Amino acid sequence: MSSTSSNGIGSGVIKWIDYRLPIFTMMNKELNEYPTPRNLTYMWNFGSLAGIALVIMIVTGILLAMQYTAHVDMAFDSVERIMRDVNYGWLIRYIHMNGASFFFIVVYIHIFRGLYYGSYKAPREILWALGVIILLLMMATAFMGYVLPWGQMSFWGATVITNLFSAIPWGIGDAIVAWLWGGFAVDNPTLVRFYALHYLLPFVIAAVAVLHMWALHRFGSNNPLGIDAKGPQDKISFHPYYTTKDLFGFGVFFIFFAAFIFYAPNYMGHPDNYIEANPLVTPPHIVPEWYFLPFYAILRAITFDISIPFTGIVLIDAKLGGVIAMFASIAVLFVLPWLDSSPVRSGRFRPYFKWFFWIFVIDCLVLGYIGAMPAESPYTEIGQVATAWYFLHFLVILPLLSRLERPMPLPASISEPVLGGGGMAAAPARSPEGASGVSTEQSPETMR
Amino acid sequence: MAEATNPPRGDVDEGKRDFIYLLGGAAGVVGVGIVAWPLIDSLNPSADVLALASIEVDVSPIEVGQAITVTWRGKPVFIRHRTVEEISEAEVVPMDVLRDPQTDEERRIKAEYLVMVGVCTHLGCIPSGQKVGEEKGEYGGWFCPCHGSHYDTSGRIRKGPAPTNLVVPPYEFIQDTVVQIG
């Protein structure tokens, strides 16, 4: 259990391999010695939790793929066969089903943690953007996976979501939709290609996650104070401190996960999806899975055409407007690092940002609630207000706040509040940060 | 910056710590095992596959000297209604000439109906000799065309590379002329 130092990895065979492929040196550097801010809270567990969730999804998914039949006449029955006849098939499918929800829960908490502590700010913009790409890939993967059981919700969800593209005008949209379907409706070609992509995309996610971690390890984790480490005294090695903490997080996660798998496996699903797909009958109330609800609410919030005033010339009709708004709600995340130009990362030291952050969280929850409600008054109006606030938060409030807000003074170093002032090694004395709270950027903490 | 300042280890009771490592490691191994088993077991034959694992065959239409082939667990099963000559021929073979010594009595329930898995015990080909006019080999039973194994009228290996006799599946006569295989 003693930590090996990077210049003396193992012996014999290990050394021989490591000289030719320095994988042991790399693992030692990135998973063992890797200096990590000593003040990370449990909010920093959700990255590793997302990782384990991805692994669980891939493992159970591969096993399910070995039992599943991607054909409109057999898909539904093959899933029922998994539930009834395959040894532990029910368990593997329930893990996979609920795993999707838990993956999103974990990732959403991970994202909001990043939003609160300014983890998207320089020099972590690429890290953040890669995370947004992972989110998009997850959404595509989850959507296509939901189609595979070929229940009523599968079929009509697929119909509705693919029809989003028909909003593109001048006939382009219809051509795209026919291309997506491989026909003139969601049918066998659609199911088979969704199956192929559903199998492919998780590995793309894994690859982007590697880039995500690569970018992360370039500068190391952000931390609850949002200030850079001033020296070795601000960091502790990843192992054993954060390996044990991450493992403990896994344990807690598995308790919640198992509770759903064994006691409420269908709580987050829709009963209608246990009815086989019927292209001639739409269920009365089409709702996406819960993790898409806020975006669904944004899609439905645009119920009005956008036209040139007093001319009646429609620029963007309501259908296209909704689709644009929905995609924009994700796209805006890509430019977030430049919308929020405050140099103070952590919301702890931003007295107003803090409040707007929580209002934004509530706004997202409201959007989620509205997404589950039927498209009628007053839900539509509430959804429109919430949608407006969503974009106001990013496009107006954050840019204004970062100019107008006066942040609280930042602590001199990470170890100062942790170790109660002096600490073990005297932190390099820093002149108190200016009123603007600008933390002087350290030279990049390169890995090498 | 590739360094970190870890807290001083202080007075560490190494014995206690080793105990915790072992306990934690053992719990982890057990936990992973418990999770791994359902995943591995899911690849074993499923209930619907096992449900098709036994079949019933009415052997009364098979004339003396005829044979039929039925499918059982994805494999051919030979059922031959043997002639009196074939039976006596099989019964008189001395044990010491057999590679895999078995009496004909050990390989049958009713003398006239021989039931065997029709898969050559060498490398899995299907021997010929079921249909009229097919090559039956030097011993009048079956002949595997792949590598030239000869089986006698009891399905015992007599010549060629196969190591053992044709396998007799578990079966019983549930009626006088109805066989349940599996």
mmCIF file of C-alpha atoms in Angstrom, chain A residues 1 35 38 63 66-67 81 85 87-88 92 232-233 235-237 241 424 446, chain B residues 1-7 21 37-39 41-48:
data_model
loop_
_atom_site.group_PDB
_atom_site.id
_atom_site.type_symbol
_atom_site.label_atom_id
_atom_site.label_comp_id
_atom_site.label_asym_id
_atom_site.label_seq_id
_atom_site.Cartn_x
_atom_site.Cartn_y
_atom_site.Cartn_z
ATOM 1 C CA MET A 1 0.000 0.000 0.000
ATOM 2 C CA PRO A 35 -1.881 16.394 -6.420
ATOM 3 C CA ARG A 38 -7.044 19.344 -0.085
ATOM 4 C CA LEU A 63 -24.976 -8.150 -21.990
ATOM 5 C CA MET A 66 -26.438 -10.219 -26.560
ATOM 6 C CA GLN A 67 -30.094 -11.014 -25.805
ATOM 7 C CA ARG A 81 -37.877 -12.575 -22.877
ATOM 8 C CA ASP A 85 -36.456 -16.121 -19.362
ATOM 9 C CA ASN A 87 -31.030 -15.676 -16.090
ATOM 10 C CA TYR A 88 -31.026 -12.434 -14.077
ATOM 11 C CA ILE A 92 -29.552 -6.503 -15.800
ATOM 12 C CA PRO A 232 2.372 21.826 -2.330
ATOM 13 C CA GLN A 233 0.815 22.592 1.041
ATOM 14 C CA LYS A 235 -2.644 19.745 -2.202
ATOM 15 C CA ILE A 236 -2.741 16.152 -1.097
ATOM 16 C CA SER A 237 -2.105 13.087 -3.191
ATOM 17 C CA TYR A 241 -7.217 10.464 0.171
ATOM 18 C CA MET A 424 2.228 23.479 8.241
ATOM 19 C CA THR A 446 1.659 21.372 -15.638
ATOM 20 C CA MET B 1 3.646 21.158 -9.706
ATOM 21 C CA ALA B 2 3.729 17.413 -9.363
ATOM 22 C CA GLU B 3 3.844 17.264 -5.639
ATOM 23 C CA ALA B 4 1.527 17.320 -2.734
ATOM 24 C CA THR B 5 2.053 17.695 0.952
ATOM 25 C CA ASN B 6 0.260 14.883 2.678
ATOM 26 C CA PRO B 7 -0.561 15.140 6.356
ATOM 27 C CA TYR B 21 -7.079 -3.134 4.271
ATOM 28 C CA TRP B 37 -22.355 -13.722 -10.984
ATOM 29 C CA PRO B 38 -25.724 -12.476 -12.353
ATOM 30 C CA LEU B 39 -23.877 -10.864 -15.244
ATOM 31 C CA ASP B 41 -25.059 -16.308 -15.470
ATOM 32 C CA SER B 42 -27.131 -14.262 -17.905
ATOM 33 C CA LEU B 43 -25.130 -15.885 -20.688
ATOM 34 C CA ASN B 44 -26.086 -19.415 -19.582
ATOM 35 C CA PRO B 45 -29.054 -21.129 -21.278
ATOM 36 C CA SER B 46 -32.178 -19.161 -20.477
ATOM 37 C CA ALA B 47 -35.513 -20.519 -19.329
ATOM 38 C CA ASP B 48 -36.994 -20.539 -22.828
#
